[in-house]
Short mmCIF file of C-alpha atoms in Angstrom, two decimals:
data_model
loop_
_atom_site.label_atom_id
_atom_site.label_comp_id
_atom_site.label_asym_id
_atom_site.label_seq_id
_atom_site.Cartn_x
_atom_site.Cartn_y
_atom_site.Cartn_z
CA MET A 6 81.84 54.15 72.72
CA SER A 7 81.28 51.72 69.72
CA GLY A 8 78.38 52.17 67.40
CA GLU A 9 76.88 48.86 68.65
CA ASP A 10 76.99 49.96 72.30
CA LEU A 11 75.45 53.25 71.41
CA ALA A 12 72.69 51.59 69.47
CA SER A 13 71.96 49.30 72.47
CA ARG A 14 71.68 52.36 74.78
CA VAL A 15 69.25 53.96 72.23
CA ALA A 16 67.28 50.75 72.06
CA ASP A 17 66.92 50.85 75.79
CA VAL A 18 65.66 54.42 75.63
CA LEU A 19 63.10 53.47 73.10
CA ALA A 20 61.78 50.70 75.28
CA VAL A 21 60.59 53.10 77.98
CA ASP A 22 56.74 53.20 78.11
CA ALA A 23 55.63 56.65 77.08
CA ASP A 24 52.31 56.55 78.78
CA GLU A 25 53.84 55.63 82.18
CA PHE A 26 56.46 58.21 81.64
CA ARG A 27 53.78 60.92 81.12
CA GLU A 28 51.81 59.82 84.05
CA ARG A 29 54.86 59.96 86.30
CA ALA A 30 55.70 63.40 84.93
CA HIS A 31 52.25 64.65 86.02
CA GLU A 32 52.76 63.16 89.44
CA ASP A 33 56.09 64.90 89.74
CA ALA A 34 54.39 68.18 88.79
CA ASP A 35 52.22 67.83 91.99
CA VAL A 36 55.48 67.51 94.10
CA ILE A 37 56.66 70.73 92.51
CA ARG A 38 53.43 72.51 93.21
CA ASP A 39 53.65 71.57 96.90
CA ALA A 40 57.25 72.69 96.96
CA VAL A 41 56.37 76.11 95.52
CA GLU A 42 53.53 76.57 97.96
CA ASP A 43 55.95 75.69 100.82
CA GLY A 44 58.50 78.26 99.55
CA VAL A 45 61.11 75.75 98.68
CA PHE A 46 61.93 77.39 95.42
CA ASP A 47 62.28 80.95 96.92
CA ASN A 48 65.69 82.65 97.24
CA PRO A 49 66.85 85.63 99.37
CA GLN A 50 67.63 87.53 96.15
CA ALA A 51 67.82 87.13 92.34
CA ILE A 52 70.53 84.82 91.06
CA VAL A 53 72.18 84.65 87.65
CA GLY A 54 74.01 81.97 85.60
CA LEU A 55 75.20 81.38 82.03
CA GLU A 56 75.35 78.48 79.59
CA TYR A 57 78.05 79.14 76.86
CA GLU A 58 78.42 76.96 73.82
CA PHE A 59 81.51 76.84 71.44
CA TYR A 60 82.59 74.88 68.40
CA ALA A 61 86.05 73.83 67.56
CA VAL A 62 88.14 74.62 64.48
CA LYS A 63 91.64 74.01 63.19
CA SER A 64 93.93 76.73 64.41
CA ASP A 65 95.44 77.37 60.97
CA ASP A 66 92.62 77.36 58.48
CA CYS A 67 89.40 77.55 60.63
CA ALA A 68 88.05 74.20 59.34
CA LEU A 69 85.61 72.57 61.78
CA ARG A 70 87.23 70.07 64.08
CA ARG A 71 85.94 67.21 66.27
CA VAL A 72 86.85 67.52 69.81
CA PRO A 73 88.27 64.40 71.50
CA ARG A 74 86.16 63.32 74.35
CA ARG A 75 89.28 63.10 76.60
CA LEU A 76 89.96 66.77 75.88
CA LEU A 77 86.51 67.79 76.86
CA GLU A 78 87.03 66.17 80.26
CA LEU A 79 90.44 67.69 80.69
CA ILE A 80 89.14 71.24 80.22
CA GLY A 81 85.99 70.70 82.28
CA PHE A 82 83.52 71.30 79.52
CA GLU A 83 80.47 69.36 78.57
CA LYS A 84 79.61 67.56 75.36
CA GLU A 85 76.82 69.04 73.21
CA LEU A 86 75.03 67.79 70.19
CA GLY A 87 77.85 67.59 67.66
CA LEU A 88 81.41 66.08 68.07
CA HIS A 89 82.70 69.63 67.32
CA ASN A 90 80.83 71.27 70.18
CA ALA A 91 81.75 72.02 73.82
CA GLU A 92 79.62 73.72 76.48
CA MET A 93 80.43 75.58 79.67
CA THR A 94 77.96 76.21 82.51
CA THR A 95 78.86 78.79 85.12
CA SER A 96 78.18 78.57 88.82
CA PRO A 97 74.98 80.47 89.87
CA GLN A 98 75.85 83.79 91.49
CA PRO A 99 73.81 86.46 93.23
CA LEU A 100 72.83 89.38 90.96
CA ASN A 101 75.08 92.01 92.41
CA THR A 102 78.50 93.62 91.85
CA HIS A 103 80.42 90.60 93.01
CA GLY A 104 78.12 87.99 91.40
CA LEU A 105 78.45 89.50 87.84
CA ARG A 106 82.17 89.86 88.34
CA ALA A 107 82.35 86.32 89.40
CA GLN A 108 80.44 85.13 86.25
CA GLU A 109 82.84 87.03 83.93
CA SER A 110 85.89 85.74 85.82
CA GLU A 111 84.71 82.15 85.76
CA VAL A 112 84.17 82.20 82.09
CA LYS A 113 87.35 83.80 81.34
CA SER A 114 89.44 81.58 83.72
CA ARG A 115 87.96 78.36 82.36
CA LEU A 116 88.07 79.50 78.84
CA ARG A 117 91.71 80.54 79.15
CA THR A 118 92.69 77.14 80.38
CA ALA A 119 90.54 75.59 77.49
CA LEU A 120 92.30 77.68 74.87
CA ASP A 121 95.79 76.83 76.31
CA VAL A 122 94.96 73.07 76.28
CA THR A 123 93.36 73.01 72.80
CA SER A 124 96.17 75.12 71.20
CA SER A 125 98.40 72.07 71.85
CA GLU A 126 96.02 70.03 69.65
CA ARG A 127 96.21 72.73 66.97
CA MET A 128 92.64 73.52 67.65
CA ARG A 129 90.70 76.68 68.87
CA LEU A 130 87.33 77.01 70.45
CA VAL A 131 85.18 79.65 68.68
CA SER A 132 82.30 81.70 70.11
CA ASP A 133 79.98 82.07 67.17
CA GLY A 134 76.42 81.60 66.06
CA LEU A 135 76.76 79.22 63.19
CA TRP A 136 79.87 77.50 61.76
CA THR A 137 80.41 77.90 57.98
CA ILE A 138 83.73 76.07 57.19
CA PRO A 139 83.36 72.25 57.22
CA PRO A 140 86.08 69.77 58.45
CA GLU A 141 89.06 69.54 56.10
CA GLY A 142 88.31 67.33 53.14
CA GLU A 143 84.46 67.09 53.87
CA ASP A 144 81.50 69.13 52.81
CA ALA A 145 79.08 70.49 55.35
CA THR A 146 76.00 68.69 53.91
CA THR A 147 77.55 65.29 54.21
CA TYR A 148 78.95 65.97 57.80
CA LEU A 149 75.45 67.04 58.86
CA THR A 150 73.50 64.17 57.28
CA ASP A 151 75.82 61.15 57.37
CA SER A 152 74.36 58.38 59.44
CA VAL A 153 74.55 54.50 59.65
CA GLU A 154 72.20 51.70 60.81
CA ARG A 155 73.07 49.44 63.55
CA THR A 156 71.10 46.41 64.96
CA ALA A 157 70.59 46.27 68.65
CA ILE A 158 68.77 44.23 71.27
CA ALA A 159 67.01 46.28 73.97
CA ALA A 160 66.65 45.33 77.62
CA ASP A 161 63.35 43.75 77.00
CA GLY A 162 64.84 41.42 74.36
CA THR A 163 63.37 43.05 71.32
CA GLU A 164 65.74 43.50 68.21
CA ARG A 165 65.45 46.61 66.00
CA SER A 166 67.48 48.67 63.48
CA ILE A 167 68.80 51.85 65.05
CA ARG A 168 69.93 54.77 62.96
CA VAL A 169 72.96 56.61 64.39
CA ALA A 170 74.37 59.86 63.22
CA THR A 171 78.01 59.59 62.48
CA ASN A 172 79.22 63.06 63.77
CA MET A 173 76.83 63.24 66.82
CA SER A 174 77.94 63.01 70.43
CA ASP A 175 77.09 59.63 72.16
CA SER A 176 74.05 60.97 73.93
CA ALA A 177 71.33 58.29 73.58
CA ARG A 178 68.56 61.02 73.77
CA TYR A 179 69.95 62.78 70.64
CA HIS A 180 70.03 59.51 68.66
CA ALA A 181 66.73 58.18 69.87
CA MET A 182 64.87 61.17 68.39
CA ALA A 183 65.49 59.64 64.95
CA ASN A 184 64.45 56.25 65.89
CA THR A 185 61.24 56.68 68.04
CA ASP A 186 57.86 56.02 66.64
CA ARG A 187 57.42 59.78 67.10
CA ALA A 188 60.39 60.57 64.86
CA GLU A 189 57.99 62.39 62.45
CA ALA A 190 57.41 65.01 65.11
CA ALA A 191 60.85 66.42 64.45
CA GLY A 192 61.44 68.02 60.97
CA MET A 193 65.12 66.93 60.73
CA ARG A 194 65.57 69.47 57.98
CA ILE A 195 66.79 72.99 57.33
CA GLU A 196 64.61 75.48 55.53
CA ALA A 197 65.79 79.10 55.06
CA PRO A 198 66.14 81.39 52.11
CA HIS A 199 68.12 79.49 49.42
CA VAL A 200 68.75 76.60 51.71
CA SER A 201 66.97 73.32 51.91
CA LEU A 202 68.57 70.30 53.61
CA GLU A 203 67.17 67.09 54.53
CA ALA A 204 68.47 64.60 57.13
CA ASP A 205 67.61 61.39 58.91
CA THR A 206 68.78 62.60 62.36
CA VAL A 207 68.57 65.99 64.32
CA MET A 208 72.37 66.42 63.53
CA PRO A 209 71.83 69.59 61.45
CA GLU A 210 71.02 71.41 64.75
CA SER A 211 74.76 71.10 65.50
CA LEU A 212 75.28 73.99 63.11
CA ILE A 213 74.35 76.48 65.84
CA THR A 214 75.71 77.64 69.17
CA SER A 215 74.30 80.00 71.74
CA ILE A 216 74.70 81.67 75.09
CA GLN A 217 71.76 81.26 77.56
CA PRO A 218 71.46 83.58 80.41
CA HIS A 219 69.58 82.29 83.42
CA TYR A 220 67.75 84.40 85.96
CA GLN A 221 66.47 82.72 89.27
CA VAL A 222 63.46 84.64 90.58
CA PRO A 223 63.49 85.52 94.27
CA HIS A 224 59.94 84.20 94.75
CA ALA A 225 58.74 81.30 92.64
CA ALA A 226 55.09 82.60 92.57
CA ASP A 227 56.30 85.74 90.89
CA LEU A 228 57.87 83.79 87.94
CA PRO A 229 55.07 84.56 85.54
CA ASP A 230 55.54 88.37 85.80
CA HIS A 231 59.26 88.09 85.17
CA PHE A 232 58.73 85.65 82.28
CA ASN A 233 56.04 87.78 80.60
CA TYR A 234 58.47 90.71 80.56
CA ALA A 235 61.11 88.34 79.20
CA LEU A 236 58.81 87.83 76.18
CA ARG A 237 58.57 91.59 75.60
CA ILE A 238 62.45 92.00 75.59
CA ALA A 239 63.30 88.90 73.50
CA GLY A 240 62.86 90.66 70.10
CA PRO A 241 64.93 93.84 70.93
CA LEU A 242 67.75 91.78 72.62
CA LEU A 243 67.75 89.35 69.70
CA ALA A 244 68.04 92.24 67.26
CA LEU A 245 71.15 93.45 69.19
CA GLY A 246 72.76 89.99 69.19
CA VAL A 247 72.20 88.54 65.64
CA ASN A 248 75.30 86.63 64.55
CA SER A 249 74.44 84.00 62.04
CA PRO A 250 73.64 85.44 58.64
CA PHE A 251 75.42 82.75 56.57
CA PHE A 252 75.50 78.94 56.06
CA PRO A 253 78.40 76.83 54.98
CA PRO A 254 78.49 77.64 51.16
CA ASP A 255 77.78 74.12 50.03
CA CYS A 256 74.41 74.12 51.84
CA TYR A 257 73.01 76.87 49.47
CA ASP A 258 70.88 75.89 46.47
CA GLU A 259 72.83 75.38 43.38
CA ASP A 260 71.02 78.18 41.53
CA ALA A 261 71.49 80.71 44.45
CA THR A 262 73.68 83.61 43.59
CA ALA A 263 75.68 85.72 45.94
CA ASP A 264 73.30 88.57 45.36
CA ASP A 265 70.34 86.33 46.24
CA VAL A 266 71.99 85.15 49.49
CA LEU A 267 72.87 88.76 50.47
CA ARG A 268 69.41 90.20 49.48
CA ASN A 269 67.20 87.50 51.04
CA GLY A 270 69.22 85.93 53.79
CA TRP A 271 68.30 86.57 57.44
CA LYS A 272 70.43 88.01 60.13
CA GLU A 273 69.91 85.20 62.63
CA HIS A 274 69.56 81.88 60.86
CA ARG A 275 70.14 79.99 64.18
CA ILE A 276 66.48 80.63 65.03
CA SER A 277 65.20 78.99 61.78
CA VAL A 278 67.59 76.12 62.04
CA PHE A 279 66.51 75.06 65.62
CA GLU A 280 62.84 75.28 64.63
CA THR A 281 63.08 73.44 61.25
CA VAL A 282 65.17 70.70 62.60
CA LEU A 283 63.08 69.97 65.73
CA ASN A 284 59.49 70.92 64.65
CA ASP A 285 56.99 68.88 62.71
CA PRO A 286 56.46 70.78 59.40
CA THR A 287 52.83 69.40 59.18
CA THR A 288 51.52 70.86 62.37
CA GLY A 289 51.06 74.25 63.88
CA GLU A 290 53.46 75.77 66.52
CA GLY A 291 55.85 72.94 67.09
CA LYS A 292 57.90 72.26 70.24
CA VAL A 293 60.41 74.96 69.36
CA ARG A 294 58.52 78.23 69.49
CA PHE A 295 58.02 81.71 71.01
CA PRO A 296 55.98 80.81 74.03
CA HIS A 297 52.63 82.31 75.20
CA ASP A 298 52.37 84.54 78.29
CA LEU A 299 52.03 82.72 81.70
CA SER A 300 48.99 83.31 83.88
CA SER A 301 50.41 81.56 87.00
CA VAL A 302 53.10 79.49 88.32
CA ASP A 303 50.86 76.45 88.08
CA ASP A 304 50.46 77.20 84.33
CA ALA A 305 54.16 77.09 83.93
CA ILE A 306 54.42 73.65 85.70
CA ASP A 307 51.38 72.37 83.74
CA ARG A 308 52.91 73.40 80.34
CA ILE A 309 56.12 71.37 81.08
CA ALA A 310 54.24 68.34 82.36
CA SER A 311 51.89 68.30 79.45
CA ASP A 312 54.41 69.05 76.74
CA ASP A 313 54.65 66.55 73.95
CA THR A 314 57.27 63.89 74.82
CA ILE A 315 59.10 62.71 71.80
CA VAL A 316 61.70 60.56 73.69
CA PRO A 317 60.53 59.39 77.21
CA MET A 318 64.04 58.81 78.76
CA PRO A 319 64.82 56.23 81.39
CA VAL A 320 64.94 57.67 84.91
CA GLU A 321 67.30 56.44 87.60
CA ALA A 322 66.96 57.02 91.32
CA GLY A 323 69.47 59.68 92.71
CA GLU A 324 70.35 61.68 95.74
CA ARG A 325 69.75 65.28 94.27
CA PHE A 326 66.91 67.23 95.52
CA ASP A 327 65.26 67.47 92.06
CA ASP A 328 65.48 63.62 91.90
CA ARG A 329 62.24 63.92 93.82
CA PHE A 330 60.69 64.85 90.54
CA PRO A 331 62.89 62.98 88.06
CA HIS A 332 60.41 62.50 85.18
CA PHE A 333 59.65 66.18 85.25
CA ARG A 334 63.19 67.12 85.34
CA ARG A 335 63.77 64.87 82.26
CA LYS A 336 61.11 66.79 80.42
CA HIS A 337 62.93 70.11 80.95
CA GLY A 338 65.53 68.73 78.47
CA THR A 339 63.08 68.69 75.57
CA TYR A 340 60.89 71.55 76.50
CA TRP A 341 62.14 73.69 73.60
CA ARG A 342 60.93 77.11 73.99
CA TRP A 343 62.92 80.41 73.23
CA ILE A 344 62.21 81.34 76.76
CA ARG A 345 61.43 78.77 79.25
CA PRO A 346 60.83 78.32 82.94
CA VAL A 347 62.81 75.69 84.91
CA PHE A 348 62.26 74.31 88.42
CA GLY A 349 65.32 72.51 89.80
CA GLY A 350 68.39 72.38 92.00
CA PRO A 351 70.80 69.86 93.36
CA THR A 352 69.94 70.58 97.04
CA ARG A 353 66.81 71.81 98.90
CA SER A 354 68.66 75.00 99.82
CA ALA A 355 69.70 75.50 96.12
CA ALA A 356 66.30 74.79 94.74
CA ASN A 357 65.21 77.46 92.36
CA ALA A 358 62.61 78.63 89.85
CA ARG A 359 64.43 80.24 86.97
CA ILE A 360 63.97 81.63 83.52
CA GLU A 361 66.28 80.46 80.75
CA PHE A 362 66.68 83.03 77.91
CA ARG A 363 67.55 81.05 74.78
CA PRO A 364 67.32 83.45 71.74
CA ILE A 365 70.94 84.89 71.82
CA PRO A 366 73.60 83.35 69.62
CA ALA A 367 77.12 82.95 70.90
CA GLN A 368 78.89 86.27 70.68
CA PRO A 369 82.26 87.54 69.41
CA THR A 370 83.64 88.10 72.95
CA VAL A 371 83.19 87.19 76.47
CA ARG A 372 82.50 90.76 77.39
CA ASP A 373 79.69 90.82 74.83
CA SER A 374 78.26 87.58 76.29
CA VAL A 375 78.38 88.95 79.79
CA ALA A 376 76.80 92.23 78.62
CA PHE A 377 73.75 90.23 77.47
CA LEU A 378 73.61 88.33 80.77
CA ALA A 379 73.67 91.77 82.58
CA ALA A 380 71.13 93.31 80.37
CA PHE A 381 68.74 90.38 80.54
CA ALA A 382 68.93 90.16 84.36
CA GLY A 383 68.75 94.02 84.81
CA LEU A 384 65.71 94.25 82.65
CA VAL A 385 63.50 91.49 84.24
CA GLU A 386 64.57 93.01 87.57
CA SER A 387 63.66 96.55 86.76
CA LEU A 388 60.70 96.05 84.41
CA THR A 389 58.90 93.87 86.94
CA ARG A 390 59.66 96.00 90.01
CA LEU A 391 58.59 99.24 88.18
CA GLU A 392 55.60 97.63 86.51
CA HIS A 393 56.75 99.00 83.23
CA PRO A 394 53.82 99.55 80.71
CA VAL A 395 55.52 97.45 77.96
CA LEU A 396 53.73 94.46 79.67
CA GLU A 397 50.69 95.94 77.91
CA LEU A 398 52.26 95.26 74.32
CA ASP A 399 50.03 92.57 72.86
CA TRP A 400 51.68 89.12 72.87
CA GLN A 401 51.28 88.83 69.13
CA HIS A 402 53.29 92.02 68.74
CA ALA A 403 55.96 90.56 71.02
CA ARG A 404 56.10 87.45 68.92
CA GLU A 405 56.18 89.55 65.71
CA ASN A 406 59.09 91.57 67.16
CA PHE A 407 60.98 88.27 67.79
CA TYR A 408 60.77 86.97 64.09
CA ALA A 409 61.39 90.45 62.75
CA ALA A 410 64.53 90.66 64.66
CA MET A 411 65.52 87.17 63.44
CA ARG A 412 65.15 88.37 59.84
CA ASP A 413 66.46 91.97 60.02
CA GLY A 414 68.40 92.58 63.21
CA LEU A 415 68.64 96.21 64.11
CA ASP A 416 66.99 97.16 60.83
CA ALA A 417 63.67 95.42 61.94
CA ASP A 418 60.65 97.56 62.77
CA LEU A 419 59.99 96.65 66.46
CA ASP A 420 56.93 97.77 68.46
CA TRP A 421 57.71 98.96 72.01
CA ILE A 422 55.96 101.06 74.79
CA THR A 423 58.08 103.41 76.66
CA ASN A 424 58.17 104.10 80.33
CA ASP A 425 55.79 107.10 79.77
CA GLY A 426 53.20 104.71 78.07
CA LYS A 427 53.95 105.82 74.50
CA GLU A 428 53.93 103.34 71.70
CA THR A 429 56.88 103.75 69.37
CA THR A 430 58.73 101.94 66.59
CA ASP A 431 61.62 104.32 66.73
CA ARG A 432 64.92 102.32 67.23
CA LEU A 433 66.76 104.85 69.25
CA ALA A 434 63.82 105.71 71.53
CA LEU A 435 63.24 101.94 72.08
CA TYR A 436 66.85 101.20 73.08
CA GLU A 437 67.15 104.30 75.11
CA ASP A 438 64.30 103.05 77.24
CA LEU A 439 65.39 99.45 77.21
CA LEU A 440 68.96 100.00 78.26
CA ALA A 441 68.08 102.69 80.85
CA HIS A 442 65.87 100.10 82.60
CA ALA A 443 68.60 97.54 82.22
CA GLU A 444 70.97 99.91 83.94
CA ASP A 445 68.27 100.70 86.70
CA GLY A 446 67.85 96.98 87.33
CA LEU A 447 71.63 96.60 87.92
CA THR A 448 72.08 99.63 90.03
CA ASN A 449 69.07 98.56 92.21
CA ARG A 450 71.10 95.42 92.86
CA GLY A 451 74.01 97.47 94.23
CA LEU A 452 76.15 98.16 91.08
CA THR A 453 77.43 101.66 90.74
CA GLU A 454 76.26 103.69 87.78
CA GLU A 455 79.71 103.36 86.42
CA GLU A 456 79.75 99.56 86.76
CA ALA A 457 76.27 99.16 85.18
CA ALA A 458 77.28 101.35 82.25
CA LYS A 459 80.52 99.40 81.80
CA TYR A 460 78.53 96.15 81.46
CA LEU A 461 76.00 97.68 78.99
CA TYR A 462 78.60 99.61 76.96
CA PRO A 463 79.02 96.97 74.20
CA LEU A 464 75.24 96.95 73.64
CA ARG A 465 75.02 100.71 73.55
CA ARG A 466 77.78 100.91 71.00
CA ARG A 467 75.93 98.44 68.75
CA VAL A 468 72.81 100.74 69.02
CA ARG A 469 74.79 104.02 68.26
CA GLN A 470 76.69 102.43 65.25
CA ASN A 471 73.79 100.37 64.08
CA VAL A 472 76.20 97.48 63.79
CA THR A 473 75.71 93.79 64.92
CA PRO A 474 77.97 90.88 64.41
CA ALA A 475 75.67 89.78 61.65
CA SER A 476 75.93 93.07 59.80
CA TRP A 477 79.70 93.01 60.30
CA LYS A 478 79.81 89.63 58.59
CA ARG A 479 77.55 90.64 55.78
CA GLU A 480 79.67 93.68 55.08
CA GLN A 481 82.81 91.52 55.02
CA VAL A 482 81.19 89.15 52.41
CA ARG A 483 79.86 91.98 50.34
CA GLU A 484 83.35 93.60 50.19
CA ALA A 485 84.89 90.28 49.08
CA ILE A 486 82.32 89.72 46.44
CA ASP A 487 82.77 93.23 45.21
CA ASP A 488 86.53 92.38 44.89
CA GLY A 489 85.79 89.57 42.72
CA ALA A 490 85.39 86.63 45.10
CA ASP A 491 82.63 83.98 44.70
CA LEU A 492 80.22 83.40 47.46
CA ALA A 493 82.11 80.31 48.96
CA GLY A 494 85.40 82.26 48.87
CA ALA A 495 83.74 85.39 50.40
CA ILE A 496 82.07 83.38 53.24
CA THR A 497 85.33 81.57 53.99
CA THR A 498 87.46 84.78 54.05
CA MET A 499 84.79 86.30 56.35
CA GLN A 500 84.83 83.48 58.73
CA ARG A 501 88.68 83.31 58.99
CA ARG A 502 88.70 87.07 59.67
CA TYR A 503 86.09 86.58 62.30
CA VAL A 504 88.08 83.92 64.08
CA ASP A 505 91.32 86.14 63.74
CA ARG A 506 89.49 89.20 65.27
CA GLN A 507 88.12 87.03 67.99
CA SER A 508 91.57 85.59 68.77
CA ALA A 509 92.75 89.06 69.72
CA THR A 510 89.68 90.14 71.62
CA LEU A 511 87.81 87.07 73.10
CA LEU A 512 89.03 87.46 76.53
CA GLU A 513 90.02 91.03 77.00
CA GLY A 514 88.06 93.10 74.40
CA SER A 515 84.58 93.38 72.99
CA PHE A 516 82.83 93.55 69.55
CA ALA A 517 83.08 97.36 69.95
CA ASP A 518 86.76 97.10 69.14
CA TRP A 519 85.80 95.45 65.86
CA ILE A 520 83.51 98.35 64.97
CA GLY A 521 86.20 100.86 65.81
CA ASP A 522 88.64 99.10 63.38
CA GLN A 523 86.09 99.72 60.63
CA GLN A 524 85.98 103.53 61.16
#
């Protein structure tokens, strides 16, 4: 698509009447409330799914690569924010032995095909939290901030100048965010220890990639109970999954030393990138945030319908079931919470109320990613069924856990309440209780104890060894610096080693194999 065509599409988006869009979204919310009351969003059992994001690199030196659009179509992946991104969404499956096995098999089979196809282009898809080596001959700062202005005429005949990010996918929604009258509601910047980057678009968000487990609740009216437990486990699961401790070297402040970066850097910069790029720095909570507890399913619906709309997208009539509430459905796309409720489904029989768990960065291997899917689903299943006392953990403490995990990973001091009602900050006691209930949730859904233990083994190993992907990366960089490398060289060496290890373990190993190699 040419820059002019994209600019015209963006102009059409910007011509949508925001007040009318907001009003229609509230009308759609009433449709959803009626459907919930009629049991339309209920399911015979819990169902799980997974969104899995990747970025592409050159196969020889791990420099970032733009993925040709024809290639995305060929491998059946979806475009994401950056031209270097690719996303896979699995088919929803029941939470049982066969369903989890199907999730893992689908990821492996589709990813195997994608790796075979991309290798012929001398390219590789990488599962990682944040890329650090920019495209060959370019620097990361320019790649993330480069944009041009185009003149476009919208459908209503108005002419305006449109800013288009050079390396962003041709989604009008992404580009419109930099051109709307509400553009100041997005920070379009990165602020982290020793990193300060300003942009004219939301393109800096394309630094990060994630996995997003989904859990469809059996009964929509029970969604708040599952959701509130999901808030309590967010910090502990994030601490296990941290995987983005470094930025591309040229993004660091000129006066930042390697010791500064190692001493002050956080274990999961993906969290701060998403928040500072998309939140208004002059206001309070922002759209990307750790959400509050839900009091009812109506509360969940109201929050989405009333959420600040930066870009009211055009809505076209369709034949899907959730096209009965199209404006509300559009709002889901910019309801940026780290844990969020979603109401949707292509058909009435597939309609569902689900929880999307968004804190976890992309992981070193498929098995690690599926481990988080299994742990998340098992936990919300077990904790809710057993009425685990951690629900009494104050919301503010749950939020503090989340950001402590972002900063310090497994070294964070996290508050927890164990099954016997005792408050603890002991890491081993916390994870013993957490993973025991994850296993209980899985066995209650028909998995054998051996099957459940196998899914959770990669996470148990991280706890026992006190090692995460982020701490592995930091150790690699520290060793390189101790051997005389500068910060840029150390980060580049680490990243290439990460991709090399992943090449051998992505489909048939786990991060536990990497830990074993260090012993």
